[in-house]
Amino acid sequence: VLCCAFVLATVWAYLRAREPGRRAGALAPVFVLLLLALLSKGMALLLPVALLALDFYPLRRIGPRGEGVVAAVREKIPLLALSFIFGLAGVMSQHRIRWTYEQHGLISRTAQASYALFFYVRKTFWPSGLMPLYELRPPMNPYEPRFLLSAAAAAAAVYACWRHRRSRPGRAASPFRY
């Protein structure tokens, strides 16, 4: 909940900073709020990428042929650097847990990530059986139906965004509204 509050505040501050007539220093609160979001939970690591998606649509700071992408990425370098530092700290802390990359490889991690996409959305809209920690117990089988269905749903969502990229460009940023 704390991370979500800081993520939403970061997006709000970014949208305010991008209003016409704002100066470049208006991004300082965005940096501070991203820092607070990252300190509360690592789920905020990709928030700078989401802000780039907002630059594409609905802000239209990045054109359909990529014009403006260099300026948009340049202004996010401090945010990307902050996320990189926290991501690196997360990778380094992974060495202390009992599952290594050899035990939990790319297929297992991809299955777990696609499952998490839908698991947390489901828990948001149907909050039953909530727990403070959802532990993944070994051995993990990435070919279980729950993981396969989640991967298929994630692939279908990506395909739908790609298919409608011209008629509904906002779908990639927010599939619920467009």
C-alpha positions as YAML, in Angstrom:
chain: A
units: angstrom
residues:
- id: 1
  name: VAL
  ca: [0.00, 0.00, 0.00]
- id: 2
  name: LEU
  ca: [2.81, 2.39, 0.87]
- id: 3
  name: CYS
  ca: [4.64, 1.71, -2.40]
- id: 4
  name: CYS
  ca: [1.43, 2.17, -4.38]
- id: 5
  name: ALA
  ca: [0.79, 5.52, -2.70]
- id: 6
  name: PHE
  ca: [4.29, 6.71, -3.59]
- id: 7
  name: VAL
  ca: [4.01, 5.38, -7.16]
- id: 8
  name: LEU
  ca: [0.74, 7.24, -7.68]
- id: 9
  name: ALA
  ca: [2.23, 10.38, -6.13]
- id: 10
  name: THR
  ca: [5.26, 10.04, -8.43]
- id: 11
  name: VAL
  ca: [3.06, 9.80, -11.52]
- id: 12
  name: TRP
  ca: [0.96, 12.75, -10.35]
- id: 13
  name: ALA
  ca: [4.09, 14.85, -9.72]
- id: 14
  name: TYR
  ca: [5.45, 13.88, -13.14]
- id: 15
  name: LEU
  ca: [2.24, 14.88, -14.90]
- id: 16
  name: ARG
  ca: [2.29, 18.21, -13.02]
- id: 17
  name: ALA
  ca: [5.95, 18.74, -13.97]
- id: 18
  name: ARG
  ca: [5.13, 18.19, -17.64]
- id: 19
  name: GLU
  ca: [2.40, 20.85, -17.73]
- id: 20
  name: PRO
  ca: [3.14, 23.69, -20.16]
- id: 21
  name: GLY
  ca: [5.25, 26.46, -18.67]
- id: 22
  name: ARG
  ca: [6.97, 24.29, -16.02]
- id: 23
  name: ARG
  ca: [10.72, 24.48, -15.68]
- id: 24
  name: ALA
  ca: [13.16, 21.56, -15.71]
- id: 25
  name: GLY
  ca: [13.60, 21.71, -11.90]
- id: 26
  name: ALA
  ca: [10.00, 20.62, -11.52]
- id: 27
  name: LEU
  ca: [11.22, 17.02, -11.78]
- id: 28
  name: ALA
  ca: [12.93, 17.14, -8.35]
- id: 29
  name: PRO
  ca: [9.77, 16.02, -6.48]
- id: 30
  name: VAL
  ca: [9.45, 13.15, -8.97]
- id: 31
  name: PHE
  ca: [12.94, 11.96, -8.02]
- id: 32
  name: VAL
  ca: [12.20, 12.19, -4.28]
- id: 33
  name: LEU
  ca: [8.87, 10.37, -4.62]
- id: 34
  name: LEU
  ca: [10.47, 7.63, -6.75]
- id: 35
  name: LEU
  ca: [13.13, 7.23, -4.07]
- id: 36
  name: LEU
  ca: [10.42, 6.82, -1.42]
- id: 37
  name: ALA
  ca: [8.57, 4.31, -3.61]
- id: 38
  name: LEU
  ca: [11.75, 2.29, -4.14]
- id: 39
  name: LEU
  ca: [12.54, 2.38, -0.42]
- id: 40
  name: SER
  ca: [9.09, 0.98, 0.34]
- id: 41
  name: LYS
  ca: [9.16, -1.84, -2.25]
- id: 42
  name: GLY
  ca: [11.13, -2.92, -5.28]
- id: 43
  name: MET
  ca: [8.02, -3.08, -7.46]
- id: 44
  name: ALA
  ca: [8.65, 0.55, -8.42]
- id: 45
  name: LEU
  ca: [11.84, -0.30, -10.34]
- id: 46
  name: LEU
  ca: [10.20, 0.07, -13.75]
- id: 47
  name: LEU
  ca: [8.38, 3.31, -12.97]
- id: 48
  name: PRO
  ca: [10.73, 5.41, -15.16]
- id: 49
  name: VAL
  ca: [9.78, 3.15, -18.09]
- id: 50
  name: ALA
  ca: [6.10, 3.74, -17.31]
- id: 51
  name: LEU
  ca: [6.78, 7.48, -17.35]
- id: 52
  name: LEU
  ca: [8.26, 7.04, -20.84]
- id: 53
  name: ALA
  ca: [5.04, 5.30, -21.85]
- id: 54
  name: LEU
  ca: [3.13, 8.32, -20.54]
- id: 55
  name: ASP
  ca: [5.37, 10.55, -22.65]
- id: 56
  name: PHE
  ca: [4.29, 8.59, -25.70]
- id: 57
  name: TYR
  ca: [0.61, 8.61, -24.80]
- id: 58
  name: PRO
  ca: [-1.31, 10.57, -23.50]
- id: 59
  name: LEU
  ca: [1.29, 13.37, -23.24]
- id: 60
  name: ARG
  ca: [2.44, 12.88, -26.86]
- id: 61
  name: ARG
  ca: [5.93, 14.16, -26.09]
- id: 62
  name: ILE
  ca: [7.28, 11.28, -28.19]
- id: 63
  name: GLY
  ca: [6.04, 11.19, -31.76]
- id: 64
  name: PRO
  ca: [4.91, 8.10, -33.66]
- id: 65
  name: ARG
  ca: [8.27, 7.88, -35.43]
- id: 66
  name: GLY
  ca: [10.28, 8.33, -32.24]
- id: 67
  name: GLU
  ca: [10.85, 12.06, -32.41]
- id: 68
  name: GLY
  ca: [11.48, 13.44, -28.96]
- id: 69
  name: VAL
  ca: [12.58, 10.12, -27.48]
- id: 70
  name: VAL
  ca: [16.14, 11.33, -26.84]
- id: 71
  name: ALA
  ca: [14.95, 14.33, -24.83]
- id: 72
  name: ALA
  ca: [12.45, 12.18, -22.91]
- id: 73
  name: VAL
  ca: [15.10, 9.61, -22.00]
- id: 74
  name: ARG
  ca: [17.68, 12.29, -21.17]
- id: 75
  name: GLU
  ca: [15.42, 13.92, -18.60]
- id: 76
  name: LYS
  ca: [14.82, 10.53, -16.99]
- id: 77
  name: ILE
  ca: [18.49, 9.61, -16.61]
- id: 78
  name: PRO
  ca: [18.47, 10.42, -12.85]
- id: 79
  name: LEU
  ca: [15.32, 8.32, -12.40]
- id: 80
  name: LEU
  ca: [16.75, 5.45, -14.44]
- id: 81
  name: ALA
  ca: [20.02, 5.64, -12.49]
- id: 82
  name: LEU
  ca: [18.13, 5.49, -9.19]
- id: 83
  name: SER
  ca: [16.15, 2.47, -10.38]
- id: 84
  name: PHE
  ca: [19.36, 0.84, -11.61]
- id: 85
  name: ILE
  ca: [21.02, 1.29, -8.21]
- id: 86
  name: PHE
  ca: [18.05, -0.24, -6.40]
- id: 87
  name: GLY
  ca: [17.86, -3.05, -8.96]
- id: 88
  name: LEU
  ca: [21.54, -3.77, -8.48]
- id: 89
  name: ALA
  ca: [21.05, -3.85, -4.71]
- id: 90
  name: GLY
  ca: [18.19, -6.30, -5.22]
- id: 91
  name: VAL
  ca: [20.32, -8.56, -7.41]
- id: 92
  name: MET
  ca: [23.14, -8.49, -4.88]
- id: 93
  name: SER
  ca: [20.74, -9.37, -2.08]
- id: 94
  name: GLN
  ca: [19.47, -12.34, -4.10]
- id: 95
  name: HIS
  ca: [22.80, -14.06, -3.45]
- id: 96
  name: ARG
  ca: [21.80, -14.46, 0.19]
- id: 97
  name: ILE
  ca: [18.65, -16.45, -0.51]
- id: 98
  name: ARG
  ca: [18.56, -20.16, -1.06]
- id: 99
  name: TRP
  ca: [17.47, -20.15, -4.72]
- id: 100
  name: THR
  ca: [20.19, -19.45, -7.25]
- id: 101
  name: TYR
  ca: [19.79, -18.71, -10.94]
- id: 102
  name: GLU
  ca: [20.82, -22.29, -11.71]
- id: 103
  name: GLN
  ca: [17.99, -23.61, -9.51]
- id: 104
  name: HIS
  ca: [15.44, -21.03, -10.63]
- id: 105
  name: GLY
  ca: [16.29, -20.23, -14.26]
- id: 106
  name: LEU
  ca: [14.86, -17.97, -16.94]
- id: 107
  name: ILE
  ca: [11.77, -20.09, -17.64]
- id: 108
  name: SER
  ca: [10.87, -20.31, -13.96]
- id: 109
  name: ARG
  ca: [11.42, -16.59, -13.40]
- id: 110
  name: THR
  ca: [9.35, -15.69, -16.47]
- id: 111
  name: ALA
  ca: [6.56, -17.99, -15.30]
- id: 112
  name: GLN
  ca: [6.66, -16.44, -11.84]
- id: 113
  name: ALA
  ca: [6.61, -12.87, -13.24]
- id: 114
  name: SER
  ca: [3.63, -13.54, -15.53]
- id: 115
  name: TYR
  ca: [1.80, -15.24, -12.68]
- id: 116
  name: ALA
  ca: [2.44, -12.26, -10.41]
- id: 117
  name: LEU
  ca: [0.92, -9.88, -12.97]
- id: 118
  name: PHE
  ca: [-2.46, -11.53, -12.65]
- id: 119
  name: PHE
  ca: [-2.17, -12.73, -9.05]
- id: 120
  name: TYR
  ca: [-1.89, -9.20, -7.64]
- id: 121
  name: VAL
  ca: [-4.63, -7.82, -9.89]
- id: 122
  name: ARG
  ca: [-6.90, -10.65, -8.72]
- id: 123
  name: LYS
  ca: [-6.03, -9.97, -5.08]
- id: 124
  name: THR
  ca: [-6.79, -6.29, -5.62]
- id: 125
  name: PHE
  ca: [-10.28, -6.92, -7.00]
- id: 126
  name: TRP
  ca: [-11.05, -10.05, -4.94]
- id: 127
  name: PRO
  ca: [-9.14, -9.67, -1.64]
- id: 128
  name: SER
  ca: [-9.78, -13.05, -0.08]
- id: 129
  name: GLY
  ca: [-7.21, -15.13, 1.74]
- id: 130
  name: LEU
  ca: [-4.79, -12.23, 2.10]
- id: 131
  name: MET
  ca: [-1.42, -12.91, 3.70]
- id: 132
  name: PRO
  ca: [1.57, -10.67, 4.46]
- id: 133
  name: LEU
  ca: [3.87, -12.95, 2.43]
- id: 134
  name: TYR
  ca: [3.11, -15.35, -0.40]
- id: 135
  name: GLU
  ca: [6.05, -17.72, -0.33]
- id: 136
  name: LEU
  ca: [6.93, -19.74, -3.38]
- id: 137
  name: ARG
  ca: [7.91, -23.14, -2.09]
- id: 138
  name: PRO
  ca: [10.44, -25.31, -3.94]
- id: 139
  name: PRO
  ca: [10.37, -27.14, -6.20]
- id: 140
  name: MET
  ca: [8.71, -24.71, -8.58]
- id: 141
  name: ASN
  ca: [7.23, -26.24, -11.72]
- id: 142
  name: PRO
  ca: [6.81, -23.54, -14.40]
- id: 143
  name: TYR
  ca: [4.57, -25.90, -16.36]
- id: 144
  name: GLU
  ca: [1.79, -25.92, -13.75]
- id: 145
  name: PRO
  ca: [-1.55, -24.72, -15.17]
- id: 146
  name: ARG
  ca: [-1.54, -21.53, -13.07]
- id: 147
  name: PHE
  ca: [1.78, -20.45, -14.57]
- id: 148
  name: LEU
  ca: [0.89, -21.50, -18.12]
- id: 149
  name: LEU
  ca: [-2.47, -19.70, -18.03]
- id: 150
  name: SER
  ca: [-0.83, -16.54, -16.70]
- id: 151
  name: ALA
  ca: [1.85, -16.65, -19.41]
- id: 152
  name: ALA
  ca: [-0.82, -17.12, -22.08]
- id: 153
  name: ALA
  ca: [-2.86, -14.21, -20.70]
- id: 154
  name: ALA
  ca: [0.23, -11.97, -20.59]
- id: 155
  name: ALA
  ca: [1.12, -12.92, -24.16]
- id: 156
  name: ALA
  ca: [-2.47, -12.19, -25.27]
- id: 157
  name: ALA
  ca: [-2.36, -8.76, -23.59]
- id: 158
  name: VAL
  ca: [0.95, -7.90, -25.29]
- id: 159
  name: TYR
  ca: [-0.44, -9.07, -28.63]
- id: 160
  name: ALA
  ca: [-3.60, -6.97, -28.19]
- id: 161
  name: CYS
  ca: [-1.52, -3.88, -27.41]
- id: 162
  name: TRP
  ca: [0.68, -4.50, -30.44]
- id: 163
  name: ARG
  ca: [-2.26, -5.21, -32.75]
- id: 164
  name: HIS
  ca: [-4.08, -2.00, -31.78]
- id: 165
  name: ARG
  ca: [-0.96, 0.18, -31.49]
- id: 166
  name: ARG
  ca: [-2.12, 2.57, -34.20]
- id: 167
  name: SER
  ca: [-5.86, 2.71, -33.57]
- id: 168
  name: ARG
  ca: [-5.57, 2.82, -29.77]
- id: 169
  name: PRO
  ca: [-2.03, 3.90, -28.81]
- id: 170
  name: GLY
  ca: [-3.00, 4.46, -25.18]
- id: 171
  name: ARG
  ca: [-3.75, 0.79, -24.63]
- id: 172
  name: ALA
  ca: [-0.08, 0.02, -24.02]
- id: 173
  name: ALA
  ca: [0.01, 2.62, -21.22]
- id: 174
  name: SER
  ca: [-3.39, 1.83, -19.75]
- id: 175
  name: PRO
  ca: [-5.30, -1.19, -21.08]
- id: 176
  name: PHE
  ca: [-8.29, -0.52, -18.81]
- id: 177
  name: ARG
  ca: [-9.32, 2.86, -20.21]
- id: 178
  name: TYR
  ca: [-8.79, 2.62, -23.95]
...
